[in-house]
Amino acid sequence: MNWFSCVVRAESDKIYGVQEEYVNDKRDNKINLSIGVFRDQNGQSFVPQSVINCEQMLFTKNCSKEYAPIEGFKDFRQSVAKFIYGEDSDVIINERHATVQGLGGTGSLRIGAIFLYELVSVNKTVYIPYQTWSPHNQVFSNSGFQIKHYRYWNQRTLNLDFEGLINDFENMIDYSVVVLHSIAHNPTGIDPTLDQWNQIIDVIQRKKLFPFLDCAYQGFASGDLQRDGVVNTLFAKRVNQMAIAMTFAKNMGLYGDRIGALSIVCQTKQEAHNVLTQLKAIIRPIYSHPPNWGALVVHHLLSDHHLRSQWFIDVNNMYTRIQDIRNQLINELNRLSDGKTNWDFMANQRGMYGFTGFSQTQVFQLKQQFAIYATLDGRINIAVINQNNIKHIAYAMHCIKLQIM
Ligand SMILES: Cc1ncc(COP(=O)(O)O)c(C=O)c1O
């Protein structure tokens, strides 16, 4: 008897599979633009100074290592909810939300997906943008949902396909769940305008869809954490019921602390209470209690006036670095191409990524010819680019685009 003879090799993860290939690459000049982690101008991993200060302050406090409640510390849940909806929002004043700590954005999405599928969803269908952050597909299909996509990126205009998007929303099955990126869409870096968001909400209401927002890059689109939260607050104002998965991995540099939250907006406080009990019932047999440390950091950072202001400045500095290097890359690409092609479309993109519009073949060529790794959809992490590698990356992208091999 061999228990494992039936086990075949699983397909690699679309993002981390690229990382594994990169690690095994023996070339000295290799560059990994595939993973979504912010780097400073020296290519080093980065923790904002406000977060370092917050952690140092917490070290002196001898924080307890006992289990957190299943749903996470109350202080954490309240400060995150206020951060998402605003202190004077109706959702906060009338306590119409069930907010639980999640294991990063992924864990929060997954708990939300299980809840919606098992307890709420009418037709078990979820609509996800095409393109999107690839794990969305598995998070929802592994929770039971049937996956459908709506149009997002127009490969011809290299911009948002708003007409296609609205058309697809109009044709969605009523009472479905729809996933939307709140800010700095991954991978395209293109968000709808406020006016377009309002039109999207109009259709959501008409079609009785359930919006599930994924907020992973708040602060990275405009440099202003508050301004980047506008889509979350707009939805909370206009839609009675919705879900948000939030992660602090990127904007606090807390990747490995796995700290995020799932927040579900309900119509009444009683409804929110019932939802919370169900979320706890889902979490208990999976991981039982969330980890303490990240929640302590996030709560103190959000609630201490001084640390919070410092964090806003830190995020603005991260944004500035990304935008500066993005502009330098575009200038260098345009200089090299000397009018043969135009890279200005990348200047509209926001957040940590650049969406090159490269096909899978071109991504493969980038890897083969230049040892530069992007994700298969043509996404590159702009925050990995610095003065030491920018010329090489721009030259490689230029050659691939114009097929100069
Ligand atoms: C759009 C989007 N959602 C969710 C996540 C997951 O975040 P976390 O690493 O906190 O699980 C990411 C991470 O890259 C992301 O890009």
Short mmCIF file of C-alpha atoms and ligand atoms in Angstrom, two decimals, residues 104-106 133 181 186 214 216-217 247 249-250 258, ligand 1:
data_model
loop_
_atom_site.label_atom_id
_atom_site.label_comp_id
_atom_site.label_asym_id
_atom_site.label_seq_id
_atom_site.Cartn_x
_atom_site.Cartn_y
_atom_site.Cartn_z
CA GLY A 104 -3.59 38.98 5.52
CA GLY A 105 -5.75 39.91 2.57
CA THR A 106 -5.81 36.33 1.29
CA TRP A 133 -4.54 39.16 -8.90
CA HIS A 181 -10.28 46.10 -6.40
CA ASN A 186 -3.51 44.62 -9.54
CA ASP A 214 -10.41 43.84 -2.10
CA ALA A 216 -4.55 45.77 -0.80
CA TYR A 217 -2.80 49.00 -1.82
CA THR A 247 -4.51 43.91 4.08
CA ALA A 249 0.96 43.88 4.18
CA LYS A 250 1.93 46.52 1.63
CA ARG A 258 -0.17 38.13 7.97
C1 LIG B 1 -5.15 42.52 -4.99
C2 LIG B 1 -4.58 41.77 -3.86
N1 LIG B 1 -5.41 41.26 -2.95
C3 LIG B 1 -4.96 40.56 -1.90
C4 LIG B 1 -3.62 40.34 -1.72
C5 LIG B 1 -3.18 39.49 -0.56
O1 LIG B 1 -2.54 40.14 0.42
P1 LIG B 1 -1.84 39.35 1.61
O2 LIG B 1 -0.42 39.16 1.21
O3 LIG B 1 -2.02 40.22 2.79
O4 LIG B 1 -2.54 38.05 1.76
C6 LIG B 1 -2.70 40.85 -2.64
C7 LIG B 1 -1.27 40.61 -2.48
O5 LIG B 1 -0.47 40.75 -3.36
C8 LIG B 1 -3.20 41.58 -3.73
O6 LIG B 1 -2.39 42.09 -4.66
#
